[in-house]
Coordinates of C-alpha atoms in Angstrom, one line a residue:
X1 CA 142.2 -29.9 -59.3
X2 CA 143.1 -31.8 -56.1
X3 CA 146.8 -33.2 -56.5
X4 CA 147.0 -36.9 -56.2
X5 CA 143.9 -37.0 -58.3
X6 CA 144.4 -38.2 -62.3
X7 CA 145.1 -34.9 -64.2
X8 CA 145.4 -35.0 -68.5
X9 CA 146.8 -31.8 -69.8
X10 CA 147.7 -30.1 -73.2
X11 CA 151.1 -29.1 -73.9
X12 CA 151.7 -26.2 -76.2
X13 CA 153.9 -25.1 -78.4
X14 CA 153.7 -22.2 -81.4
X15 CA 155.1 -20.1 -83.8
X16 CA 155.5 -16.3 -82.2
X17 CA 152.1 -14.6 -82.6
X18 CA 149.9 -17.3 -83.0
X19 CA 145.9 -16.2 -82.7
X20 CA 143.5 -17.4 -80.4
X21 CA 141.5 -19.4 -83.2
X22 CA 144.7 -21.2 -84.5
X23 CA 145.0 -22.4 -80.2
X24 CA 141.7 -23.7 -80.0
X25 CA 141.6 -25.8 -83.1
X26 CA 144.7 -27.5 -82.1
X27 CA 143.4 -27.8 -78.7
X28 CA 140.1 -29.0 -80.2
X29 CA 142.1 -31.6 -82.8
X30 CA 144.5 -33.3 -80.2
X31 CA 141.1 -33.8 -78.1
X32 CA 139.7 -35.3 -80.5
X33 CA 142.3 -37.9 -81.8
X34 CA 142.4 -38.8 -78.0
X35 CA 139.0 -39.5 -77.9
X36 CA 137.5 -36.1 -76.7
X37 CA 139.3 -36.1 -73.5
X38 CA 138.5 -34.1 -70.6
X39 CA 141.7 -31.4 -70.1
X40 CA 142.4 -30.3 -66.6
X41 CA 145.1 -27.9 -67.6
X42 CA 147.1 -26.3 -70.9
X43 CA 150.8 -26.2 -70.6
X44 CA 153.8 -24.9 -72.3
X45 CA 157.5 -24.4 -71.7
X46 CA 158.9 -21.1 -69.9
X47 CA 160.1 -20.0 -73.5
X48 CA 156.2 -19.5 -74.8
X49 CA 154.6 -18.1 -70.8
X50 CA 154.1 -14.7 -72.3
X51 CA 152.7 -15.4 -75.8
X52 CA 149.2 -13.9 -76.0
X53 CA 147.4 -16.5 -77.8
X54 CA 148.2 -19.4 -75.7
X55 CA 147.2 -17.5 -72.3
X56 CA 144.3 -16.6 -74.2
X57 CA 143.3 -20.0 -74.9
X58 CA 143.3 -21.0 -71.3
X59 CA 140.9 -18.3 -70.4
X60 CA 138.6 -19.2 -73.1
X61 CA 138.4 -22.8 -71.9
X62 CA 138.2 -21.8 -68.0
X63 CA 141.6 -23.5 -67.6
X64 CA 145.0 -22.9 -66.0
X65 CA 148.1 -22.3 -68.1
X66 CA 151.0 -24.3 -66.4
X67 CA 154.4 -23.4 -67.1
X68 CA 156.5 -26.5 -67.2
X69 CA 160.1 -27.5 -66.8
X70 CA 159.8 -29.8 -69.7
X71 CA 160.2 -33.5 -69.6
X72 CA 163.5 -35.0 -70.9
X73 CA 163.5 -36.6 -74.3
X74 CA 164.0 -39.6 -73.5
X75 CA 160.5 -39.7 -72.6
X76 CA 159.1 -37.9 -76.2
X77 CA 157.7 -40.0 -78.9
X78 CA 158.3 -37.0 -81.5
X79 CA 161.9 -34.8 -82.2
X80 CA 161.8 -31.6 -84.8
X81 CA 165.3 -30.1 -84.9
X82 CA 163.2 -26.8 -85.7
X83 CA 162.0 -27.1 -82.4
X84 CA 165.4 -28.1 -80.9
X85 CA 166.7 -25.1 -81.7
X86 CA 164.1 -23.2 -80.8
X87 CA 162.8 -24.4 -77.9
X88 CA 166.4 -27.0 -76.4
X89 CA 163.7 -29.3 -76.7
X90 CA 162.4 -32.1 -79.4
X91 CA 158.9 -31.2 -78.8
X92 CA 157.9 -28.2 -77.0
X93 CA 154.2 -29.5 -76.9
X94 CA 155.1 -33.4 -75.4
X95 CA 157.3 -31.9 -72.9
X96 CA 155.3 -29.5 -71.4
X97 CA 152.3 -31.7 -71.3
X98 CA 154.3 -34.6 -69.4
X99 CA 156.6 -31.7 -67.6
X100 CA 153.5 -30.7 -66.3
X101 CA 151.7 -33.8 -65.6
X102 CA 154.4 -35.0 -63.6
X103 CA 157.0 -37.8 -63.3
X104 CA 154.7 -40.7 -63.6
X105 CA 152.8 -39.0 -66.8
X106 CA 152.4 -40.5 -70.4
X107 CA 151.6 -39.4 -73.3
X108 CA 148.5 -40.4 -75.1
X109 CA 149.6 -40.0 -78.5
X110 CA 151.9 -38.0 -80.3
X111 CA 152.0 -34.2 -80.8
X112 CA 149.5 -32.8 -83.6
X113 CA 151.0 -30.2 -85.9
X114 CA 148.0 -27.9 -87.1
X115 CA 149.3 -25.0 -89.2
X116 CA 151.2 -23.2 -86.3
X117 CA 150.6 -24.9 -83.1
X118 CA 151.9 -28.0 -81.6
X119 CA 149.7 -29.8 -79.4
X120 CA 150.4 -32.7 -77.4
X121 CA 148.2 -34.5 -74.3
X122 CA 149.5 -36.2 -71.2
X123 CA 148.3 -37.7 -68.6
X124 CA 149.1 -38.5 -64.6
X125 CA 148.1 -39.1 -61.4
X126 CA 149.1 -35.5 -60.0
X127 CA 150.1 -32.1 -61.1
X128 CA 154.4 -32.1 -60.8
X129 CA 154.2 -27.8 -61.8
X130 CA 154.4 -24.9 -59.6
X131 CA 153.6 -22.1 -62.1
X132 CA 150.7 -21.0 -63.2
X133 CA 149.6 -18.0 -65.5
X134 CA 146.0 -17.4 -66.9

């Protein structure tokens, strides 16, 4: 990934424990109600950096895991007060996919709740994260 160039990444968000299989079929159902898009990245909050499953993920699909300062809400189009209190944020999954696509990111649809994983894509014209974990 060259930064300047257009990036789309997945934000994350789960339950504690979630399984490899339960990643990749969200993963794999976000894609797809976006059309099959090409991911540059996976991405999730500091809160979720050292569940298994989702660093898991990323090596299974040859990508990075970015850990994003999430984006503010004013910038979400989804709000869960479960996640609220769980994560300080409205949608773990849209703000670490547009905390890690950057300023100038947007969403390309809503978060996709599949059993439990949140899963949410953005996309930009350059990489706004510092952290990475895979």
């Amino acid at each position: 990934m060259v930064l300047g160039e257009a990036v789309t990444v997945a934000g994350l968000g789960s339950r504690r424990g979630v399984a490899l299989a339960e990643v990749l079929a969200a993963v794999a159902a976000a894609r797809a109600a976006c059309g099959g898009l090409r991911l540059d990245a996976l991405a999730t909050l500091p809160l979720k950096a050292a569940e298994p499953g989702l660093a898991a993920a990323a090596r299974h699909l040859g990508l990075p895991l970015l850990i994003a300062s999430p984006a503010g809400d004013d910038r979400l189009m989804t709000r869960s007060a479960a996640s609220r209190a769980a994560t300080g944020s409205g949608s773990a999954a849209e703000a670490a996919a547009l905390g890690a696509a950057g300023p100038d990111a947007r969403l390309v649809s809503p978060r996709l709740v599949l059993g439990r994983v949140t899963c949410a894509i953005a996309t930009s014209r350059a990489i706004a994260t510092t952290g990475e974990s895979s």
